[in-house]
Amino acid sequence: MVNDVVVVGAGPVGLLLAAELRLVGVDVTVIERAAARSPHSKALTLHPRSLEVLAMRGLAEPFVREGVPVPTGHYGGLPVRLDFSVLDTRFPYTLVLPQLRTEQLLEERLRALGGEIRRRHRALAVRQDADGAEVDVAGPEGTYTLRAAWVVGCDGAGSTVRTSAGIDFPGTRATATGFLGDVVLDAPPSVPSVDNEYGGFLIVPLADGHHRIAGSTRESLTVPADRPLTFDELRGYVRQVAGTDFGMRAPRWLSRFGNAARQAARYRDGRVLLAGDAAHMHMPMGGQGLNVGLQDAFNLGWKLAAVCQGRAPDGLLDTYHAERHPVGAALLENTRAQTVLGATHTPDVQALRSVFSRLLAAHPAVNRQLAGELSALDVAYHPAAGEAERAGTAGEGRSLTGTRAPDLGLDGAPEPSLYPLLADGRFVLLHLGADGDTGREPGDARAAAEAIAGGPDRLRAVTARPTTSHDGWAGRRTVLVRPDGHVARDTALSTT
């Protein structure tokens, strides 16, 4: 049997990607080396853009219901928090939800769509030719080979897929190490972070009565990341910084992490693609890794589906690298900067932290910019030279092409806002009428939108009036929104 797609890795990224493919009928098999998902959640945070991604498929509600919203985030553990409450989104907060639960909810989604997950099936090697790719797999009953049109590596920083494809993973090795512990605190502090010349750490309350403590000290920074962390060490590190261990007991997970920073040289190599940690690794500063991986999958899913179903040439997949590689590079840049601020315990860096904290407190625009970067609400895919003309122009004013579409309120549409209109993974062509406007699209707008979408069945056309205002959207006549919620093209209302 030949699969359309084999996804290697059943973490959040692989699960979301596979669900996106199944949503539109693409045949996909997910293989996962582990027998069961880890009970330990490396990631705890879903950011605003990830919640928007889920909302576009009607999936956000259970995540929001179970998670704990926090209207702030941190930059390098600075005491002055980033204010997410001012962001232009229905989800102006970070959501504390263990990765374990995120994976469970995404797996439920995939299985409801008929997706297959083969656990205890480990990818050994990947080969490709002009017509497809093969994955050698070791399963419980022996080795076998899966043939597919495309293979996507969502198999983490040590990706077998990436290595087999010969894709370089340049960057820097780990030079500093942090600690992490999920423990019970009988006397937790009233502040979310503690920092001084000895070290620093963040404390995140978990829903089951545990707390996560993550940070570093001068001593812990020099310990190899692969050396097991003991409970006594964790208590010692925390006491060294805070003078108390807050009544720490009942450890259920202890770990170390390093600041290695690497990014795949290319996210596509012929029939092989990479997403999530297989494409980028970094110090876990700001809780961004899982989120950027989910957004990788959301960008890739509709494109790979269109190619699999013959609705687009395979050159569309080159835009995946073009759009997401710069996002990964920006991720590495900001996590490196945060590592200097949050995991370098010298008098010079203490001075730098003081300066940065004053800037964040005194200049809301600076605070807002960093909040936009960490939340991924500021991600825009800028067309290359000539592409804007082919995609369409805005007429009067700045084009929205490539920008994130907000959940625009709509009067007269089948749904009260934009995101529910994207639930089936189709393009949405919005005709946004105004007083004096005919309510009709330009003659070729529908045909051009159908060509971009891959046919009339992949396009949903809606005529409505906006009920909410968003930067840059005033005066838009038609806006074509991609399945991933970014603008494909737009035109302005006539001013004559």
Coordinates of C-alpha atoms in Angstrom, one line a residue:
M1 CA 0.0 0.0 0.0
V2 CA 1.3 3.5 -0.9
N3 CA 0.4 6.3 1.6
D4 CA -0.1 9.9 0.5
V5 CA 1.9 10.9 3.6
V6 CA 3.9 9.3 6.4
V7 CA 4.3 11.5 9.4
V8 CA 7.2 10.4 11.7
G9 CA 6.4 11.4 15.3
A10 CA 3.2 11.5 17.3
G11 CA 3.9 14.6 19.4
P12 CA 1.7 17.7 19.2
V13 CA 3.2 18.7 15.8
G14 CA 2.8 15.4 14.1
L15 CA -0.7 15.0 15.5
L16 CA -1.9 18.4 14.3
L17 CA -0.3 17.9 10.9
A18 CA -1.9 14.5 10.4
A19 CA -5.3 15.9 11.5
E20 CA -5.0 18.7 9.0
L21 CA -4.3 16.2 6.2
R22 CA -7.2 13.9 7.3
L23 CA -9.6 16.9 7.5
V24 CA -9.5 17.1 3.6
G25 CA -9.3 13.4 3.0
V26 CA -5.5 12.8 2.6
D27 CA -4.3 9.3 3.5
V28 CA -1.8 9.6 6.3
T29 CA 0.0 7.2 8.6
V30 CA 1.7 8.4 11.8
I31 CA 4.5 6.2 13.2
E32 CA 5.8 6.8 16.8
R33 CA 8.7 5.0 18.5
A34 CA 7.3 5.3 22.0
A35 CA 4.8 2.7 23.2
A36 CA 2.8 5.5 25.0
R37 CA 2.9 9.2 25.4
S38 CA 5.2 10.5 28.1
P39 CA 3.4 11.3 31.4
H40 CA 5.9 14.2 31.8
S41 CA 4.9 17.4 30.0
K42 CA 8.0 19.3 28.6
A43 CA 5.8 22.2 27.5
L44 CA 3.1 23.8 29.6
T45 CA 2.0 26.8 27.6
L46 CA -0.2 27.6 24.6
H47 CA 0.2 31.0 23.2
P48 CA -2.4 33.3 21.6
R49 CA -1.7 32.3 18.0
S50 CA -1.8 28.6 18.8
L51 CA -5.2 29.1 20.3
E52 CA -6.3 31.0 17.2
V53 CA -5.0 28.1 15.1
L54 CA -7.2 25.7 17.2
A55 CA -10.2 28.1 17.0
M56 CA -10.0 28.1 13.1
R57 CA -10.8 24.4 13.3
G58 CA -13.4 24.6 16.1
L59 CA -11.0 23.0 18.5
A60 CA -10.1 25.7 21.0
E61 CA -13.0 25.3 23.5
P62 CA -11.8 22.2 25.4
F63 CA -8.3 23.6 25.6
V64 CA -9.5 26.9 27.0
R65 CA -12.0 25.1 29.3
E66 CA -9.3 23.0 30.9
G67 CA -6.3 25.4 30.8
V68 CA -5.5 28.3 33.1
P69 CA -5.4 31.7 31.3
V70 CA -2.5 34.0 32.4
P71 CA -2.7 37.5 30.9
T72 CA 1.1 37.9 31.0
G73 CA 4.2 36.2 29.7
H74 CA 7.9 36.6 30.5
Y75 CA 10.9 37.6 28.6
G76 CA 14.1 36.1 29.9
G77 CA 12.5 35.7 33.3
L78 CA 12.5 39.5 33.8
P79 CA 10.3 40.6 36.8
V80 CA 8.4 43.0 34.6
R81 CA 6.0 40.8 32.7
L82 CA 4.9 41.1 29.1
D83 CA 1.2 42.2 28.8
F84 CA -0.7 39.9 26.5
S85 CA -4.0 41.5 27.5
V86 CA -3.5 44.3 25.1
L87 CA -3.1 42.1 22.0
D88 CA -5.7 42.1 19.3
T89 CA -7.0 38.6 19.7
R90 CA -9.9 36.6 21.2
F91 CA -7.2 34.9 23.3
P92 CA -5.2 37.7 25.0
Y93 CA -3.3 35.4 27.3
T94 CA -1.0 32.5 27.6
L95 CA -2.8 29.3 28.5
V96 CA -1.2 26.9 31.0
L97 CA -2.0 23.4 29.9
P98 CA 0.3 20.4 30.2
Q99 CA 1.6 19.0 26.9
L100 CA 0.3 15.6 27.9
R101 CA -3.3 17.0 27.7
T102 CA -2.6 18.9 24.5
E103 CA -1.4 15.6 22.9
Q104 CA -4.5 13.8 24.2
L105 CA -6.9 16.3 22.7
L106 CA -5.1 16.4 19.4
E107 CA -5.0 12.6 19.2
E108 CA -8.8 12.5 19.8
R109 CA -9.1 14.9 16.9
L110 CA -7.0 12.8 14.6
R111 CA -8.7 9.6 15.5
A112 CA -12.1 11.2 14.9
L113 CA -11.0 12.0 11.4
G114 CA -9.9 8.4 10.8
G115 CA -6.2 8.9 11.3
E116 CA -3.9 6.0 12.1
I117 CA -1.1 6.0 14.8
R118 CA 1.3 3.1 14.9
R119 CA 3.0 3.2 18.3
R120 CA 6.2 1.2 19.0
H121 CA 7.1 1.7 15.3
R122 CA 10.5 3.4 14.9
A123 CA 11.8 5.0 11.7
L124 CA 15.2 3.5 10.8
A125 CA 15.9 5.4 7.6
V126 CA 14.3 7.4 4.8
R127 CA 15.0 7.2 1.1
Q128 CA 13.4 9.1 -1.7
D129 CA 13.2 9.1 -5.5
A130 CA 11.4 11.1 -8.1
D131 CA 8.0 9.5 -7.4
G132 CA 8.0 9.2 -3.6
A133 CA 9.8 8.1 -0.5
E134 CA 10.3 5.1 1.6
V135 CA 10.6 4.7 5.4
D136 CA 12.2 1.6 6.9
V137 CA 10.4 0.9 10.1
A138 CA 11.1 -1.4 13.1
G139 CA 7.8 -2.5 14.7
P140 CA 6.8 -5.1 17.3
E141 CA 6.7 -7.8 14.7
G142 CA 9.8 -7.0 12.8
T143 CA 11.0 -4.5 10.2
Y144 CA 9.0 -3.4 7.1
T145 CA 9.0 -0.5 4.6
L146 CA 6.3 2.2 4.1
R147 CA 6.0 3.7 0.7
A148 CA 4.6 7.2 0.5
A149 CA 4.4 10.2 -1.8
W150 CA 5.7 12.4 1.0
V151 CA 7.4 12.0 4.4
V152 CA 7.3 14.6 7.1
G153 CA 9.7 14.4 10.1
C154 CA 8.1 15.6 13.3
D155 CA 10.5 13.4 15.3
G156 CA 12.3 15.9 17.4
A157 CA 15.7 17.5 17.6
G158 CA 17.4 14.1 17.0
S159 CA 15.3 13.6 13.9
T160 CA 16.0 10.3 12.0
V161 CA 14.2 11.8 9.0
R162 CA 16.4 14.9 8.9
T163 CA 19.6 12.8 9.3
S164 CA 18.5 10.3 6.6
A165 CA 17.7 13.1 4.2
G166 CA 21.1 14.6 4.7
I167 CA 19.7 18.0 5.8
D168 CA 22.3 20.0 7.7
F169 CA 21.4 21.1 11.2
P170 CA 23.8 24.0 11.8
G171 CA 24.0 26.0 15.0
T172 CA 25.7 25.9 18.4
R173 CA 26.1 23.2 21.0
A174 CA 25.0 23.5 24.6
T175 CA 27.2 25.7 26.7
A176 CA 24.8 26.2 29.7
T177 CA 22.3 24.0 31.4
G178 CA 19.1 24.7 33.4
F179 CA 17.1 22.6 35.7
L180 CA 13.4 21.6 35.9
G181 CA 11.3 19.9 38.5
D182 CA 7.6 19.2 39.0
V183 CA 7.1 19.1 42.8
V184 CA 4.7 19.9 45.6
L185 CA 5.4 23.1 47.4
D186 CA 3.8 23.4 50.9
A187 CA 4.7 27.1 51.1
P188 CA 4.8 28.4 47.5
P189 CA 6.0 32.0 46.9
S190 CA 3.6 34.8 46.1
V191 CA 5.6 35.9 43.1
P192 CA 6.1 33.9 39.8
S193 CA 9.9 34.3 39.7
V194 CA 12.9 34.8 41.9
D195 CA 16.2 36.2 40.6
N196 CA 19.4 37.5 42.1
E197 CA 23.2 37.3 41.7
Y198 CA 23.1 33.6 42.6
G199 CA 20.6 32.5 39.9
G200 CA 17.0 32.6 39.0
F201 CA 13.9 30.4 38.5
L202 CA 10.3 30.6 37.4
I203 CA 7.5 28.9 39.4
V204 CA 4.3 27.7 37.5
P205 CA 1.4 26.3 39.5
L206 CA 0.0 23.1 37.8
A207 CA -3.7 22.1 38.0
D208 CA -3.1 19.0 40.1
G209 CA -1.4 20.7 43.1
H210 CA 2.1 20.4 41.8
H211 CA 4.4 23.3 40.8
R212 CA 7.0 23.5 38.1
I213 CA 10.3 25.1 39.0
A214 CA 12.6 25.9 36.1
G215 CA 15.7 28.0 36.1
S216 CA 19.5 28.0 36.7
T217 CA 22.2 28.9 39.1
R218 CA 25.8 29.7 38.6
E219 CA 26.6 26.1 39.7
S220 CA 23.9 24.4 37.7
L221 CA 24.9 26.1 34.4
T222 CA 28.1 24.1 34.2
V223 CA 26.5 20.6 34.8
P224 CA 26.3 18.5 31.7
A225 CA 22.7 18.3 30.4
D226 CA 22.8 14.5 30.3
R227 CA 23.6 14.1 34.0
P228 CA 20.5 13.1 35.9
L229 CA 19.1 15.8 38.3
T230 CA 18.5 14.6 41.8
F231 CA 15.9 16.0 44.2
D232 CA 18.6 17.1 46.7
E233 CA 20.3 19.0 43.9
L234 CA 17.0 20.8 43.0
R235 CA 16.4 21.7 46.6
G236 CA 19.9 23.0 46.9
Y237 CA 19.7 25.1 43.8
V238 CA 16.4 26.7 45.0
R239 CA 17.7 27.3 48.5
Q240 CA 20.8 28.9 47.1
V241 CA 18.7 31.5 45.2
A242 CA 15.7 32.0 47.5
G243 CA 17.0 31.0 50.9
T244 CA 14.2 28.4 51.2
D245 CA 12.9 25.4 49.3
F246 CA 9.3 26.4 49.9
G247 CA 8.5 23.1 51.5
M248 CA 9.4 21.2 48.5
R249 CA 8.5 17.5 48.4
A250 CA 7.0 14.7 46.3
P251 CA 9.0 15.1 43.1
R252 CA 7.5 13.4 40.1
W253 CA 9.8 14.6 37.3
L254 CA 13.3 16.0 37.4
S255 CA 15.2 17.0 34.3
R256 CA 17.9 19.3 32.8
F257 CA 17.9 21.3 29.6
G258 CA 20.6 23.0 27.6
N259 CA 20.9 26.0 25.4
A260 CA 21.9 24.3 22.1
A261 CA 20.5 26.3 19.2
R262 CA 20.2 24.7 15.8
Q263 CA 18.0 25.1 12.7
A264 CA 17.6 22.9 9.7
A265 CA 19.3 24.4 6.6
R266 CA 16.1 23.6 4.6
Y267 CA 12.6 22.5 5.7
R268 CA 12.1 20.7 2.4
D269 CA 14.3 18.3 0.6
G270 CA 12.5 16.8 -2.4
R271 CA 9.9 14.5 -0.9
V272 CA 11.0 15.0 2.6
L273 CA 9.8 17.8 4.9
L274 CA 10.5 18.8 8.5
A275 CA 8.4 20.5 11.2
G276 CA 8.7 21.4 14.9
D277 CA 11.8 20.4 16.8
A278 CA 13.1 18.4 13.9
A279 CA 13.5 21.8 12.1
H280 CA 14.6 24.0 15.1
M281 CA 15.9 23.5 18.6
H282 CA 16.7 26.1 21.2
M283 CA 16.7 26.9 24.9
P284 CA 13.1 26.7 26.2
M285 CA 12.8 30.4 27.0
G286 CA 9.3 31.9 26.8
G287 CA 7.5 28.6 26.2
Q288 CA 7.7 29.0 22.4
G289 CA 8.9 25.6 21.1
L290 CA 5.6 23.7 21.0
N291 CA 3.8 26.7 19.7
V292 CA 6.1 27.4 16.8
G293 CA 5.9 23.7 15.9
L294 CA 2.1 23.7 15.9
Q295 CA 2.2 26.8 13.6
D296 CA 4.7 25.0 11.3
A297 CA 2.2 22.1 11.0
F298 CA -0.7 24.5 10.3
N299 CA 1.2 26.2 7.5
L300 CA 2.3 23.0 6.0
G301 CA -0.9 21.0 6.3
W302 CA -3.1 22.7 3.7
K303 CA -0.2 23.1 1.3
L304 CA 0.7 19.4 1.4
A305 CA -2.9 18.4 1.1
A306 CA -3.3 20.5 -2.0
V307 CA -0.3 18.9 -3.6
C308 CA -1.3 15.4 -2.6
Q309 CA -4.7 15.9 -4.2
G310 CA -3.4 17.5 -7.4
R311 CA -4.9 20.9 -6.7
A312 CA -1.5 22.7 -6.6
P313 CA 2.0 22.0 -8.1
D314 CA 4.6 20.7 -5.7
G315 CA 6.3 24.0 -5.9
L316 CA 3.7 25.2 -3.4
L317 CA 5.7 23.3 -0.8
D318 CA 8.7 25.5 -1.4
T319 CA 6.7 28.3 0.2
Y320 CA 6.6 26.3 3.4
H321 CA 10.4 26.8 3.8
A322 CA 10.2 30.4 2.5
E323 CA 7.6 31.3 5.1
R324 CA 8.5 29.3 8.2
H325 CA 12.3 29.2 8.1
P326 CA 12.5 33.0 8.9
V327 CA 10.1 32.4 11.8
G328 CA 12.4 29.6 13.1
A329 CA 15.4 31.9 12.7
A330 CA 13.6 34.6 14.7
L331 CA 12.8 32.0 17.4
L332 CA 16.4 31.1 17.8
E333 CA 17.4 34.8 18.0
N334 CA 14.9 35.7 20.7
T335 CA 15.6 32.6 22.8
R336 CA 19.3 33.3 22.6
A337 CA 18.7 36.8 23.8
Q338 CA 16.5 35.6 26.6
T339 CA 19.1 33.1 27.6
V340 CA 21.6 35.8 28.2
L341 CA 19.1 37.8 30.3
G342 CA 17.8 34.8 32.2
A343 CA 20.6 32.3 32.5
T344 CA 23.8 34.4 32.9
H345 CA 24.2 35.2 36.6
T346 CA 26.9 37.9 36.6
P347 CA 26.8 41.5 37.9
D348 CA 26.9 42.8 34.3
V349 CA 23.9 40.8 33.3
Q350 CA 22.1 41.9 36.5
A351 CA 22.6 45.4 35.3
L352 CA 21.3 44.5 31.8
R353 CA 18.2 42.9 33.4
S354 CA 17.5 46.1 35.3
V355 CA 17.8 48.2 32.2
F356 CA 15.4 45.9 30.2
S357 CA 12.9 45.8 33.1
R358 CA 12.8 49.6 33.2
L359 CA 12.2 49.7 29.4
L360 CA 9.4 47.2 29.6
A361 CA 7.7 49.1 32.5
A362 CA 8.1 52.6 31.0
H363 CA 7.5 51.9 27.3
P364 CA 4.3 50.0 26.6
A365 CA 5.2 49.9 22.9
V366 CA 8.3 47.9 23.7
N367 CA 6.4 45.6 25.9
R368 CA 3.7 45.2 23.2
Q369 CA 6.3 44.4 20.5
L370 CA 8.0 41.7 22.5
A371 CA 4.5 40.3 23.5
G372 CA 3.7 40.2 19.8
E373 CA 6.8 38.3 19.0
L374 CA 6.4 35.7 21.7
S375 CA 2.7 35.2 21.0
A376 CA 3.4 34.8 17.2
L377 CA 0.6 37.3 16.5
D378 CA 3.1 39.5 14.6
V379 CA 4.1 36.7 12.1
A380 CA 3.5 37.9 8.5
Y381 CA 4.6 36.1 5.4
H382 CA 6.0 38.8 3.1
P383 CA 5.6 38.0 -0.6
A384 CA 8.8 37.8 -2.7
A385 CA 9.4 40.3 -5.5
G386 CA 6.6 40.0 -8.0
E387 CA 4.4 37.7 -5.9
A388 CA 2.3 40.6 -4.6
E389 CA 1.3 41.5 -8.1
R390 CA 0.3 38.0 -8.9
A391 CA -1.6 37.6 -5.7
G392 CA -3.5 40.8 -6.0
T393 CA -3.2 44.3 -4.6
A394 CA -5.0 46.3 -2.1
G395 CA -5.7 49.3 -4.2
E396 CA -5.6 52.3 -1.9
G397 CA -3.6 51.7 1.2
R398 CA -1.3 48.9 2.4
S399 CA -1.9 45.4 1.2
L400 CA -2.8 42.8 3.8
T401 CA -1.2 40.0 1.7
G402 CA 0.7 37.6 4.0
T403 CA -0.6 39.1 7.2
R404 CA -2.5 37.2 9.9
A405 CA -6.3 37.6 9.6
P406 CA -7.9 38.4 13.0
D407 CA -11.2 36.8 14.0
L408 CA -13.1 39.5 12.2
G409 CA -16.7 40.0 13.4
L410 CA -19.1 39.6 10.5
D411 CA -22.8 40.6 10.1
G412 CA -24.7 38.7 7.5
A413 CA -22.4 35.7 7.4
P414 CA -23.3 32.1 8.2
E415 CA -21.1 32.5 11.3
P416 CA -20.6 35.5 13.6
S417 CA -16.9 35.8 12.9
L418 CA -14.2 34.7 10.4
Y419 CA -12.6 31.8 12.2
P420 CA -15.6 29.4 12.3
L421 CA -15.8 29.8 8.5
L422 CA -12.4 28.2 8.2
A423 CA -13.4 25.0 10.2
D424 CA -13.4 22.8 7.1
G425 CA -10.0 23.8 5.9
R426 CA -11.1 25.7 2.8
F427 CA -10.1 29.2 1.6
V428 CA -12.6 31.9 2.5
L429 CA -13.3 34.8 0.1
L430 CA -14.7 37.7 2.1
H431 CA -16.7 40.4 0.3
L432 CA -16.9 43.2 2.9
G433 CA -19.6 45.5 1.7
A434 CA -20.0 49.1 2.7
D435 CA -22.5 51.9 2.3
G436 CA -22.8 52.7 -1.4
D437 CA -21.0 49.5 -2.5
T438 CA -22.9 47.2 -4.8
G439 CA -22.1 44.2 -2.7
R440 CA -20.7 42.4 -5.8
E441 CA -17.2 41.2 -6.3
P442 CA -15.0 42.5 -9.1
G443 CA -15.6 40.4 -12.2
D444 CA -12.6 38.2 -12.0
A445 CA -12.3 38.1 -8.1
R446 CA -14.1 34.8 -7.8
A447 CA -12.3 33.1 -10.6
A448 CA -8.9 34.3 -9.4
A449 CA -9.8 33.1 -5.9
E450 CA -10.8 29.7 -7.2
A451 CA -7.6 29.3 -9.0
I452 CA -5.6 30.1 -5.9
A453 CA -7.7 27.8 -3.8
G454 CA -7.4 24.9 -6.2
G455 CA -11.0 24.8 -7.5
P456 CA -14.5 26.0 -6.6
D457 CA -15.0 23.2 -4.0
R458 CA -12.0 24.5 -2.0
L459 CA -13.4 28.0 -1.7
R460 CA -16.1 29.4 0.5
A461 CA -17.4 32.8 -0.6
V462 CA -19.1 35.0 2.0
T463 CA -20.7 38.5 1.7
A464 CA -20.9 40.3 5.1
R465 CA -20.2 43.5 6.9
P466 CA -17.4 43.8 9.5
T467 CA -18.6 44.3 13.0
T468 CA -15.1 44.7 14.6
S469 CA -12.2 47.0 13.6
H470 CA -8.6 45.8 13.2
D471 CA -5.5 47.6 12.0
G472 CA -5.3 47.7 8.2
W473 CA -8.7 46.2 7.6
A474 CA -10.7 49.4 7.1
G475 CA -11.7 49.9 3.5
R476 CA -11.1 46.4 2.4
R477 CA -13.5 45.2 -0.4
T478 CA -12.5 41.6 -0.9
V479 CA -10.1 39.5 1.2
L480 CA -9.1 36.0 0.4
V481 CA -8.1 34.1 3.5
R482 CA -5.9 31.0 3.3
P483 CA -6.9 27.9 5.3
D484 CA -4.1 28.8 7.9
G485 CA -5.7 32.2 8.5
H486 CA -3.2 34.3 6.6
V487 CA -4.3 36.7 3.8
A488 CA -3.7 35.4 0.3
R489 CA -4.9 38.6 -1.5
D490 CA -7.1 41.7 -0.9
T491 CA -8.5 44.6 -2.8
A492 CA -9.8 48.0 -1.5
L493 CA -13.2 49.6 -1.8
S494 CA -13.4 52.0 -4.7
T495 CA -13.0 55.7 -3.6
T496 CA -14.9 57.0 -6.7

